[in-house]
Short mmCIF file of C-alpha atoms in Angstrom, two decimals:
data_model
loop_
_atom_site.label_atom_id
_atom_site.label_comp_id
_atom_site.label_asym_id
_atom_site.label_seq_id
_atom_site.Cartn_x
_atom_site.Cartn_y
_atom_site.Cartn_z
CA MET A 1 79.49 82.82 109.15
CA ALA A 2 76.97 80.38 107.71
CA PRO A 3 77.46 76.65 108.43
CA GLY A 4 79.58 75.02 105.81
CA GLY A 5 81.56 78.17 105.09
CA PHE A 6 85.15 78.88 106.00
CA ALA A 7 84.24 79.06 109.67
CA ALA A 8 83.23 75.41 109.48
CA MET A 9 86.62 74.56 107.95
CA GLU A 10 88.49 76.16 110.84
CA ILE A 11 91.40 73.97 111.92
CA ASP A 12 91.51 72.84 115.59
CA GLY A 13 88.02 74.18 116.31
CA GLU A 14 87.12 77.49 117.89
CA SER A 15 89.45 77.08 120.85
CA SER A 16 89.15 79.28 123.91
CA ARG A 17 90.46 82.81 124.05
CA ALA A 18 93.31 81.78 126.36
CA ALA A 19 94.43 78.61 124.54
CA PRO A 20 98.13 78.82 123.58
CA ALA A 21 98.66 80.21 120.09
CA GLY A 22 100.62 77.91 117.80
CA ARG A 23 102.98 78.81 114.97
CA ARG A 24 100.37 77.95 112.32
CA GLU A 25 97.81 80.33 113.79
CA ILE A 26 100.37 83.12 114.18
CA TRP A 27 101.39 82.80 110.52
CA ALA A 28 97.72 82.79 109.52
CA TRP A 29 97.43 86.16 111.27
CA TYR A 30 100.55 87.42 109.50
CA GLY A 31 99.11 86.20 106.22
CA TYR A 32 96.08 88.45 106.43
CA ASP A 33 98.29 91.53 106.59
CA ALA A 34 99.90 90.32 103.37
CA ALA A 35 96.45 89.84 101.82
CA VAL A 36 94.92 93.20 102.72
CA ALA A 37 98.15 94.98 101.76
CA ALA A 38 96.88 94.87 98.17
CA PHE A 39 94.15 97.31 99.16
CA TYR A 40 95.79 99.72 101.57
CA SER A 41 99.13 99.89 99.77
CA ALA A 42 98.05 99.81 96.13
CA ALA A 43 94.31 100.05 95.46
CA LEU A 44 93.45 102.83 97.92
CA PRO A 45 96.43 105.22 97.61
CA ILE A 46 97.27 104.62 93.93
CA PHE A 47 94.70 103.10 91.63
CA PHE A 48 91.39 104.36 93.02
CA PRO A 49 92.45 108.07 93.01
CA LEU A 50 93.97 107.76 89.53
CA LEU A 51 90.86 106.02 88.21
CA LEU A 52 88.57 108.69 89.67
CA VAL A 53 90.69 111.44 88.09
CA ALA A 54 90.87 109.63 84.72
CA LEU A 55 87.13 108.91 84.48
CA GLY A 56 86.18 112.32 85.88
CA SER A 57 88.47 114.22 83.49
CA GLU A 58 87.27 112.32 80.43
CA PHE A 59 83.63 112.82 81.42
CA ALA A 60 84.26 116.53 82.08
CA TRP A 61 85.71 117.02 78.58
CA GLN A 62 82.77 115.16 77.04
CA GLN A 63 80.28 117.40 78.82
CA SER A 64 82.16 120.66 78.20
CA GLY A 65 81.48 120.69 74.47
CA SER A 66 85.13 121.56 73.83
CA GLN A 67 87.81 119.52 72.16
CA GLN A 68 90.65 118.46 74.45
CA PRO A 69 93.98 119.72 73.03
CA PRO A 70 96.20 116.90 71.71
CA ALA A 71 99.38 115.82 73.43
CA CYS A 72 102.55 117.39 72.10
CA GLY A 73 104.78 115.13 70.06
CA GLY A 74 105.65 114.29 66.48
CA GLU A 75 104.17 116.87 64.14
CA VAL A 76 102.10 118.44 66.92
CA THR A 77 104.26 121.21 68.35
CA SER A 78 101.80 124.00 69.17
CA ASP A 79 98.43 124.34 70.87
CA CYS A 80 99.06 121.02 72.56
CA LEU A 81 99.41 119.65 76.07
CA GLN A 82 102.82 118.92 77.55
CA CYS A 83 103.73 118.00 81.11
CA VAL A 84 106.50 120.17 82.56
CA PRO A 85 108.22 118.70 85.67
CA GLY A 86 107.55 120.95 88.64
CA LYS A 87 104.58 122.67 86.96
CA GLY A 88 102.41 119.83 85.74
CA THR A 89 100.45 119.76 82.49
CA GLN A 90 100.81 122.99 80.50
CA LEU A 91 99.33 124.24 77.23
CA LEU A 92 102.12 124.93 74.75
CA THR A 93 101.28 127.78 72.36
CA SER A 94 103.33 129.95 70.05
CA ALA A 95 103.70 132.39 72.95
CA GLY A 96 105.04 129.69 75.31
CA TYR A 97 103.54 127.71 78.19
CA THR A 98 100.28 128.65 79.86
CA GLU A 99 98.06 126.92 82.38
CA ALA A 100 96.33 123.97 80.70
CA PRO A 101 92.53 124.16 80.51
CA LEU A 102 90.80 121.49 82.57
CA PRO A 103 87.01 121.53 82.70
CA ASP A 104 85.20 120.66 85.90
CA ILE A 105 82.89 117.70 86.38
CA PRO A 106 79.32 119.03 86.18
CA LEU A 107 77.18 118.26 89.22
CA ALA A 108 73.51 118.68 90.04
CA GLY A 109 72.18 122.20 90.48
CA GLY A 110 74.75 123.79 88.20
CA ALA A 111 77.67 123.06 90.55
CA SER A 112 80.95 121.59 89.35
CA ILE A 113 84.18 120.20 90.80
CA ASN A 114 87.76 119.83 89.65
CA PRO A 115 88.54 116.14 88.87
CA VAL A 116 91.48 116.11 91.28
CA SER A 117 89.37 117.72 94.00
CA PHE A 118 86.69 115.13 93.28
CA ALA A 119 89.16 112.26 93.77
CA THR A 120 90.52 113.59 97.06
CA ALA A 121 87.04 114.50 98.33
CA MET A 122 85.76 110.99 97.59
CA LEU A 123 88.64 109.56 99.61
CA GLY A 124 87.38 111.66 102.51
CA VAL A 125 83.76 110.62 101.98
CA SER A 126 84.76 106.95 101.89
CA VAL A 127 86.52 107.38 105.22
CA ILE A 128 83.41 108.91 106.81
CA PHE A 129 81.33 105.91 105.75
CA GLU A 130 84.12 103.62 106.94
CA VAL A 131 84.10 105.23 110.39
CA VAL A 132 80.32 104.89 110.67
CA ALA A 133 80.57 101.21 109.70
CA PHE A 134 83.27 100.12 112.09
CA VAL A 135 81.87 102.12 115.00
CA SER A 136 78.54 100.40 114.38
CA VAL A 137 79.94 96.87 114.30
CA GLY A 138 83.52 97.01 115.61
CA PRO A 139 82.82 96.30 119.32
CA LEU A 140 80.92 93.16 118.28
CA ALA A 141 84.37 91.60 117.74
CA ASP A 142 84.54 91.05 121.51
CA PHE A 143 81.38 88.89 121.56
CA GLY A 144 80.91 85.32 120.38
CA ARG A 145 82.60 84.60 117.07
CA GLY A 146 82.31 88.24 116.05
CA ARG A 147 86.05 88.79 115.74
CA LYS A 148 86.44 86.27 112.94
CA GLU A 149 83.08 86.89 111.29
CA LEU A 150 83.77 90.61 110.94
CA LEU A 151 87.15 89.80 109.41
CA GLN A 152 85.43 87.65 106.79
CA VAL A 153 82.53 90.00 106.02
CA GLY A 154 84.81 93.01 105.60
CA THR A 155 87.11 91.06 103.32
CA TYR A 156 84.33 89.85 101.03
CA MET A 157 82.83 93.34 100.76
CA GLY A 158 86.11 95.14 100.08
CA ALA A 159 87.57 92.60 97.66
CA ALA A 160 84.33 92.41 95.64
CA ALA A 161 84.23 96.20 95.24
CA CYS A 162 87.77 96.20 93.84
CA VAL A 163 87.02 93.35 91.43
CA LEU A 164 83.89 95.07 90.12
CA CYS A 165 85.95 98.08 89.01
CA LEU A 166 86.84 96.09 85.91
CA ALA A 167 83.28 96.77 84.64
CA LEU A 168 83.69 100.59 84.68
CA ALA A 169 84.18 100.85 80.92
CA SER A 170 82.45 104.22 80.39
CA PRO A 171 83.49 107.68 81.68
CA ALA A 172 79.82 108.22 82.50
CA LEU A 173 80.30 105.71 85.34
CA TRP A 174 82.61 108.06 87.25
CA TRP A 175 80.02 108.18 90.04
CA LEU A 176 79.97 104.37 90.29
CA ALA A 177 83.75 104.35 90.71
CA ALA A 178 83.28 106.62 93.73
CA LEU A 179 80.60 104.29 95.14
CA LEU A 180 82.87 101.25 94.76
CA LEU A 181 85.64 103.16 96.52
CA ILE A 182 83.28 103.79 99.44
CA LEU A 183 82.22 100.12 99.64
CA ALA A 184 85.82 98.91 99.43
CA ASN A 185 86.97 101.26 102.19
CA VAL A 186 84.03 100.30 104.42
CA GLY A 187 84.92 96.62 104.00
CA TYR A 188 88.55 97.36 104.76
CA GLY A 189 87.62 99.29 107.89
CA ILE A 190 85.44 96.50 109.28
CA ALA A 191 88.10 93.88 108.59
CA THR A 192 90.84 96.04 110.09
CA VAL A 193 89.03 96.42 113.42
CA ALA A 194 88.76 92.65 113.72
CA TYR A 195 92.34 92.08 112.56
CA TYR A 196 93.84 94.58 115.00
CA SER A 197 91.84 93.16 117.89
CA TYR A 198 93.44 89.76 117.28
CA LEU A 199 96.89 91.15 118.12
CA ALA A 200 96.23 91.68 121.82
CA VAL A 201 94.49 88.30 122.04
CA LEU A 202 97.42 86.51 120.40
CA VAL A 203 99.89 88.26 122.71
CA ASP A 204 97.91 87.02 125.73
CA ALA A 205 97.88 83.53 124.17
CA SER A 206 101.58 83.44 123.31
CA PRO A 207 103.48 80.66 125.13
CA GLU A 208 106.20 83.12 126.22
CA VAL A 209 103.78 85.44 128.03
CA GLN A 210 101.77 82.59 129.54
CA GLN A 211 104.92 80.87 130.80
CA ALA A 212 106.25 84.11 132.29
CA GLU A 213 102.99 84.66 134.16
CA ALA A 214 102.74 81.03 135.30
CA ALA A 215 106.33 81.10 136.58
CA GLY A 216 105.53 84.04 138.84
CA LEU A 217 108.23 86.25 137.37
CA PRO A 218 108.50 89.85 138.62
CA VAL A 219 105.91 92.19 137.18
CA GLN A 220 108.51 94.19 135.28
CA ALA A 221 109.80 91.01 133.62
CA VAL A 222 106.27 90.09 132.49
CA VAL A 223 105.70 93.60 131.13
CA GLU A 224 108.94 93.46 129.16
CA MET A 225 108.08 90.00 127.83
CA ARG A 226 104.69 91.27 126.64
CA GLU A 227 106.33 94.20 124.91
CA GLN A 228 108.85 91.94 123.17
CA VAL A 229 106.09 89.63 121.91
CA GLU A 230 103.91 92.56 120.83
CA ASN A 231 106.71 94.13 118.87
CA ARG A 232 107.79 90.85 117.30
CA LEU A 233 104.26 90.03 116.12
CA SER A 234 103.46 93.53 114.94
CA LEU A 235 106.78 94.14 113.20
CA THR A 236 106.74 90.73 111.51
CA ALA A 237 103.23 91.40 110.22
CA VAL A 238 104.35 94.77 108.88
CA ALA A 239 107.36 93.15 107.20
CA CYS A 240 105.13 90.50 105.58
CA ALA A 241 102.78 93.22 104.39
CA SER A 242 105.64 95.24 102.97
CA VAL A 243 106.97 92.30 100.98
CA ALA A 244 103.45 91.51 99.78
CA SER A 245 102.96 95.15 98.83
CA ILE A 246 106.02 95.03 96.58
CA VAL A 247 104.88 91.82 94.91
CA VAL A 248 101.28 92.87 94.31
CA THR A 249 102.33 96.32 93.11
CA LEU A 250 104.74 94.79 90.60
CA LEU A 251 101.96 92.50 89.42
CA ALA A 252 99.69 95.52 89.08
CA LEU A 253 102.45 97.23 87.12
CA ALA A 254 102.48 94.28 84.73
CA ALA A 255 98.71 94.59 84.43
CA THR A 256 99.01 98.25 83.45
CA LEU A 257 101.29 97.26 80.57
CA LEU A 258 98.63 94.99 79.06
CA SER A 259 96.57 97.87 77.66
CA SER A 260 97.18 101.22 76.02
CA SER A 261 93.91 102.58 77.45
CA PRO A 262 94.69 104.72 80.53
CA ASP A 263 91.53 103.83 82.43
CA LEU A 264 91.61 100.11 81.48
CA LYS A 265 95.11 99.89 82.95
CA LEU A 266 93.78 101.16 86.25
CA ARG A 267 90.72 98.91 86.19
CA LEU A 268 92.87 95.85 85.57
CA ALA A 269 95.11 96.80 88.47
CA LEU A 270 92.13 97.20 90.81
CA PHE A 271 90.75 93.83 89.72
CA LEU A 272 94.10 92.24 90.54
CA CYS A 273 94.20 93.92 93.96
CA GLY A 274 90.74 92.63 94.84
CA ALA A 275 91.53 89.09 93.69
CA TRP A 276 94.80 89.09 95.67
CA TRP A 277 93.05 90.31 98.83
CA LEU A 278 90.38 87.61 98.66
CA LEU A 279 92.53 84.63 97.65
CA LEU A 280 95.31 85.26 100.17
CA ALA A 281 92.76 85.77 102.95
CA LEU A 282 91.27 82.29 102.53
CA PRO A 283 94.07 80.46 104.41
CA THR A 284 93.66 82.95 107.26
CA PHE A 285 89.97 82.10 107.49
CA VAL A 286 90.88 78.41 107.76
CA PHE A 287 93.77 78.49 110.23
CA LEU A 288 93.05 81.53 112.43
CA LYS A 289 90.93 80.43 115.38
CA ALA A 290 87.77 82.28 116.32
CA ARG A 291 88.85 82.67 119.97
CA PRO A 292 85.27 83.58 120.92
CA GLY A 293 84.32 86.03 123.58
CA PRO A 294 81.22 86.04 125.79
CA ALA A 295 77.75 86.10 124.33
CA LEU A 296 76.23 89.50 123.64
CA PRO A 297 74.53 90.47 126.93
CA PRO A 298 70.73 90.13 127.02
CA GLY A 299 68.93 93.40 126.53
CA SER A 300 71.79 94.91 124.53
CA PRO A 301 70.84 97.52 121.96
CA PHE A 302 70.07 96.41 118.44
CA ARG A 303 73.27 94.78 117.09
CA LEU A 304 73.92 97.39 114.42
CA LEU A 305 73.52 100.17 116.98
CA SER A 306 75.41 98.52 119.82
CA GLY A 307 78.68 99.93 118.53
CA TRP A 308 77.51 103.48 119.18
CA HIS A 309 76.35 102.45 122.63
CA HIS A 310 79.78 100.96 123.35
CA LEU A 311 81.53 104.02 121.88
CA ALA A 312 79.61 106.30 124.24
CA ALA A 313 80.52 103.99 127.13
CA LEU A 314 84.17 104.01 126.11
CA LEU A 315 84.31 107.78 125.90
CA SER A 316 82.87 107.96 129.39
CA GLU A 317 85.96 106.08 130.61
CA ALA A 318 88.41 108.68 129.34
CA ARG A 319 89.36 109.69 132.89
CA ARG A 320 90.02 106.09 133.97
CA TYR A 321 92.26 105.37 130.96
CA ARG A 322 93.60 108.88 130.60
CA ASN A 323 96.87 107.95 128.93
CA ALA A 324 95.26 105.68 126.37
CA PHE A 325 92.84 108.45 125.41
CA ALA A 326 95.60 111.07 125.36
CA PHE A 327 97.51 108.88 122.94
CA LEU A 328 94.40 108.47 120.76
CA VAL A 329 94.07 112.24 120.45
CA CYS A 330 97.69 112.49 119.31
CA TYR A 331 97.28 109.54 116.98
CA PHE A 332 94.14 111.11 115.52
CA VAL A 333 96.27 114.02 114.31
CA TYR A 334 99.55 112.45 113.19
CA ALA A 335 97.84 109.51 111.46
CA ASP A 336 96.07 112.06 109.29
CA GLY A 337 99.48 113.52 108.47
CA TYR A 338 101.11 110.39 107.15
CA THR A 339 97.90 109.23 105.50
CA THR A 340 97.67 112.52 103.62
CA ILE A 341 101.28 112.14 102.47
CA MET A 342 100.36 108.77 100.99
CA GLN A 343 97.19 110.04 99.36
CA ILE A 344 98.57 113.19 97.74
CA GLY A 345 101.97 111.70 96.89
CA VAL A 346 100.61 109.72 93.94
CA LEU A 347 98.63 112.64 92.54
CA PHE A 348 101.53 115.04 93.13
CA GLY A 349 103.91 112.76 91.26
CA GLN A 350 101.59 112.32 88.30
CA ARG A 351 100.30 115.88 87.99
CA ASN A 352 103.25 118.00 89.18
CA LEU A 353 106.18 115.81 88.13
CA CYS A 354 104.69 114.15 85.06
CA LEU A 355 105.02 110.53 86.18
CA SER A 356 103.39 107.94 83.95
CA THR A 357 101.19 105.25 85.50
CA PRO A 358 104.03 102.64 85.45
CA ALA A 359 106.43 105.20 86.98
CA THR A 360 103.85 105.98 89.67
CA VAL A 361 103.55 102.28 90.49
CA LEU A 362 107.35 102.02 90.73
CA LEU A 363 107.29 104.98 93.11
CA ALA A 364 104.93 103.02 95.36
CA CYS A 365 107.25 100.00 95.13
CA CYS A 366 110.04 102.25 96.38
CA VAL A 367 107.99 103.06 99.48
CA PHE A 368 107.29 99.39 100.20
CA LEU A 369 110.87 98.29 99.53
CA PHE A 370 112.25 100.76 102.04
CA ALA A 371 109.46 99.85 104.47
CA VAL A 372 110.81 96.29 104.45
CA ALA A 373 114.23 97.64 105.43
CA GLY A 374 112.79 100.12 107.92
CA THR A 375 111.00 97.53 110.05
CA PRO A 376 114.03 95.45 111.15
CA LEU A 377 116.11 98.63 111.34
CA ALA A 378 113.69 100.14 113.84
CA PHE A 379 113.61 96.91 115.86
CA TRP A 380 117.42 96.82 115.95
CA LEU A 381 117.55 100.48 116.99
CA GLN A 382 115.12 99.86 119.83
CA ARG A 383 117.12 96.92 121.16
CA ALA A 384 120.43 98.76 120.79
CA THR A 385 119.25 101.91 122.58
CA ASN A 386 116.77 100.31 125.03
CA LEU A 387 114.09 102.77 123.94
CA HIS A 388 110.52 101.82 124.79
CA ASN A 389 107.50 102.07 122.53
CA LYS A 390 106.59 105.67 123.28
CA ALA A 391 110.13 106.84 122.55
CA MET A 392 110.12 104.97 119.25
CA VAL A 393 106.86 106.59 118.19
CA CYS A 394 108.19 110.06 119.00
CA LEU A 395 111.44 109.35 117.17
CA LEU A 396 109.63 108.16 114.03
CA ILE A 397 107.25 111.14 113.95
CA ALA A 398 110.22 113.49 114.28
CA GLY A 399 111.85 111.69 111.38
CA MET A 400 108.91 112.59 109.15
CA LEU A 401 109.04 116.34 109.81
CA PRO A 402 111.63 117.06 107.07
CA LEU A 403 109.32 115.62 104.40
CA PRO A 404 106.72 118.44 104.27
CA LEU A 405 109.54 120.96 104.68
CA TRP A 406 111.12 119.48 101.57
CA GLY A 407 107.99 120.19 99.57
CA LEU A 408 107.74 123.73 100.92
CA ILE A 409 111.32 124.54 99.93
CA GLY A 410 110.02 124.42 96.35
CA TYR A 411 108.46 127.85 96.88
CA LEU A 412 111.94 129.32 97.41
CA THR A 413 113.81 127.72 94.52
CA PRO A 414 113.69 128.28 90.73
CA ASP A 415 112.23 125.84 88.21
CA GLY A 416 114.31 122.69 88.10
CA GLY A 417 115.84 123.48 91.49
CA PHE A 418 115.63 121.62 94.80
CA GLY A 419 112.27 121.20 96.52
CA LEU A 420 110.38 118.28 94.94
CA LYS A 421 110.74 119.69 91.44
CA SER A 422 112.46 116.70 89.86
CA THR A 423 111.75 112.99 89.62
CA TRP A 424 114.84 111.83 91.54
CA GLU A 425 113.76 113.91 94.54
CA LEU A 426 110.38 112.22 94.62
CA TYR A 427 111.98 108.76 94.69
CA VAL A 428 114.26 109.78 97.56
CA PHE A 429 111.21 111.27 99.30
CA ALA A 430 109.36 107.95 98.84
CA GLY A 431 112.26 105.93 100.26
CA TRP A 432 112.56 108.18 103.31
CA PHE A 433 108.83 107.97 103.89
CA GLY A 434 108.84 104.18 103.50
CA VAL A 435 111.62 103.64 106.03
CA LEU A 436 109.54 105.47 108.66
CA LEU A 437 105.99 104.45 107.73
CA GLY A 438 106.06 100.73 108.56
CA PRO A 439 107.69 101.10 111.97
CA LEU A 440 105.50 104.09 112.91
CA SER A 441 102.35 102.14 112.17
CA SER A 442 103.61 99.11 114.07
CA TYR A 443 104.86 100.95 117.17
CA SER A 444 101.66 103.01 117.33
CA ARG A 445 99.65 99.79 117.56
CA THR A 446 101.87 98.24 120.22
CA LEU A 447 101.97 101.43 122.29
CA PHE A 448 98.17 101.51 122.32
CA ILE A 449 97.91 97.80 123.15
CA ASP A 450 99.92 98.39 126.32
CA MET A 451 97.27 100.80 127.59
CA ILE A 452 93.96 99.05 126.81
CA PRO A 453 92.15 96.79 129.31
CA VAL A 454 92.26 93.01 128.94
CA GLY A 455 89.16 91.48 127.34
CA ARG A 456 88.05 94.67 125.60
CA GLU A 457 90.43 94.69 122.65
CA GLY A 458 87.70 94.80 119.99
CA ALA A 459 85.96 97.77 121.57
CA PHE A 460 89.16 99.73 122.12
CA PHE A 461 90.55 98.92 118.69
CA SER A 462 87.29 100.16 117.25
CA LEU A 463 88.10 103.42 119.01
CA TYR A 464 91.67 103.20 117.71
CA SER A 465 90.31 102.86 114.20
CA VAL A 466 88.07 105.86 114.81
CA SER A 467 91.19 107.85 115.66
CA ASP A 468 93.02 106.43 112.65
CA LYS A 469 90.27 106.78 110.07
CA GLY A 470 88.24 109.41 111.87
CA SER A 471 90.86 111.96 110.99
CA SER A 472 91.71 110.51 107.57
CA TRP A 473 88.75 112.24 105.97
CA LEU A 474 90.08 115.61 107.07
CA GLY A 475 93.28 115.64 105.02
CA PRO A 476 91.60 114.72 101.71
CA PHE A 477 88.90 117.35 102.20
CA ILE A 478 91.44 120.05 103.02
CA VAL A 479 93.52 119.03 100.00
CA ALA A 480 90.37 119.11 97.85
CA VAL A 481 89.64 122.67 98.99
CA ILE A 482 93.26 123.69 98.34
CA VAL A 483 93.25 122.26 94.82
CA GLN A 484 89.85 123.74 94.02
CA ALA A 485 91.07 127.17 95.16
CA THR A 486 94.64 127.17 93.82
CA GLY A 487 94.84 124.40 91.25
CA ASP A 488 98.03 123.19 92.95
CA LEU A 489 98.88 120.41 95.42
CA ARG A 490 102.05 121.97 96.86
CA PRO A 491 100.29 124.16 99.50
CA SER A 492 99.10 120.91 101.12
CA PHE A 493 102.56 120.53 102.67
CA PHE A 494 101.78 123.38 105.10
CA TYR A 495 98.93 121.31 106.47
CA ILE A 496 101.03 118.14 106.70
CA LEU A 497 103.77 119.93 108.62
CA ALA A 498 101.29 121.17 111.23
CA VAL A 499 99.62 117.79 111.80
CA MET A 500 102.97 116.06 112.32
CA LEU A 501 104.63 118.63 114.60
CA LEU A 502 101.76 119.38 117.01
CA PRO A 503 101.00 115.76 118.04
CA LEU A 504 104.72 115.07 118.52
CA ILE A 505 104.86 117.79 121.17
CA ALA A 506 101.58 116.66 122.75
CA LEU A 507 102.61 112.99 122.87
CA HIS A 508 105.86 113.86 124.61
CA LEU A 509 104.12 116.02 127.22
CA THR A 510 100.85 114.23 127.95
CA VAL A 511 101.23 110.42 127.62
CA ASP A 512 102.66 108.45 130.58
CA HIS A 513 103.32 105.00 129.11
CA ALA A 514 104.02 103.20 132.39
CA ARG A 515 100.94 104.62 134.11
CA GLY A 516 98.85 103.61 131.12
CA ILE A 517 100.00 99.98 131.48
CA THR A 518 99.05 100.00 135.14
CA ASP A 519 95.64 101.56 134.49
CA ALA A 520 94.88 98.87 131.88
CA GLY A 521 95.77 96.03 134.25
CA ARG A 522 98.35 94.63 131.85
CA SER A 523 101.18 94.64 134.38
CA SER A 524 100.12 91.18 135.54
CA LYS A 525 97.57 88.59 134.53
CA GLY A 526 95.03 89.63 137.08
CA GLY A 527 95.64 93.32 136.67
CA GLY A 528 96.71 95.58 139.46
CA ASP A 529 99.45 98.04 139.99
CA MET A 530 102.93 97.51 138.60
CA GLY A 531 104.35 98.03 142.03
CA ILE A 532 107.31 100.07 140.81
CA ALA A 533 108.22 103.64 141.31
CA GLN A 534 108.59 105.64 138.16
CA ASP A 535 111.77 107.31 139.37
CA ASP A 536 113.39 103.89 139.88
CA GLN A 537 112.49 102.61 136.41
CA PRO A 538 114.06 104.85 133.78
CA ASN A 539 113.51 102.24 131.08
CA VAL A 540 109.75 102.31 131.59
CA VAL A 541 109.09 106.00 131.78
CA GLY A 542 112.65 107.17 131.59
CA SER A 543 114.08 110.56 132.12
CA VAL A 544 113.29 113.34 129.70
CA VAL A 545 116.02 113.61 127.09
CA PRO A 546 116.26 116.63 124.78
CA TYR A 547 114.66 116.17 121.38
CA THR A 548 117.88 117.37 119.77
CA ALA A 549 119.20 113.91 120.59
CA MET A 550 116.00 112.38 119.16
CA ARG A 551 115.31 110.49 122.39
CA ALA A 552 112.01 110.66 124.29
CA HIS A 553 110.90 109.07 127.49
#
């Protein structure tokens, strides 16, 4: 950061990496999760896709040379458009309902694309650019002041892209909306790598962990203390983000009521999300210490290419940190599953169940409200049952399996029946998803932290983000192909079911949590073996318990 900027305003100076973390710095870290929640909980899954569909559809009608049928209502009772819950928008004629005409967006070379397919495909494209960006710069978080500088740069880029959406006043700018989505997601990805890498550093700097290590407590006691601190920090951050998500989404809902123009409502909401992200991040930039790492080694590759060099080096260590990499493979798959649920849920509600924009926003609030309840509930469950992080992740993934099955039941039931064919079902679906989403995200982070080597958090969390976002392009592209081929979002639930079930089985069979801690050298300050036999420590690796009891080792 340039002299005189927020880095210069940093309270208490840069501090060393190992300096004890105070309450003010911890809350500054929590605060950033509340700030960026405006993007990942509202702008990305709700308002950007809806804006792309709205601008793309309006532009497609303008270019088609046809007149869009009017909406049914009042004196208009025939040859009009009416949304039928469970079927989506239909054309009402004297003969009854038929599939509504929806022209494609014309592209270069005579090609065209369905507006919904365009929105989901652009989500995938934005993720690809995001992955390229944070692989290129993510490992730089471990050097110098890179951790904090990347957090700032990513925030400025992402927030500015959201704010600029207010200027998209013409349907002809549908392509610019896609570009701003890409820039916003790239900024979010860069900031997220830096933010995640702070968690392991703050755990190492927590007074509880440092005191336990200084007192020479048994290795198992230090490991358990680390896990308690990790979970407390991560779960508190998720809870703060969930509360912030509710607040910012309600504010965005108010913004959508300020205009009768469908696209202006969405542009106002995106402007609000960007402003929230930026303004709430400023205190974090002031109070969160840089905690600098070593200088970038002489002779390193060009800075913007060093990330790829580090990624290749990391991948070469897969055998050494086998359990960490096995987890990343599983995470790569199931993260795509719950991300796809979030991304198609909004479009499914609006197009298949006829939700208005305010009702869609309220649906998102339902997810966040239940996420607030789900976080302490999961923490209580873990303490009550003495389950460790791997068991909690398996339990939460298993809890999500009924969700895609719910959508697929709709193929077997009549119109108006059970199977995500009515509005009340979608709200129950959202609450169920919310209860599981926050804890699953939090426990996935803490499980990975246990198995990454000390001092290389930025590099490994760059790889974690590759697994997270590297698969997140896949779901949107598959959904885009499904919609382009069938015109319906419901078949997407087959894909979601597969990408939740398969990694659950693989995680249970292939990841040894306790061995991963030992390999990473996090069993004591100086590293080394845990010095405990797995068979004598059922709470670390545990005995295998049948999945019918929803308990994993």
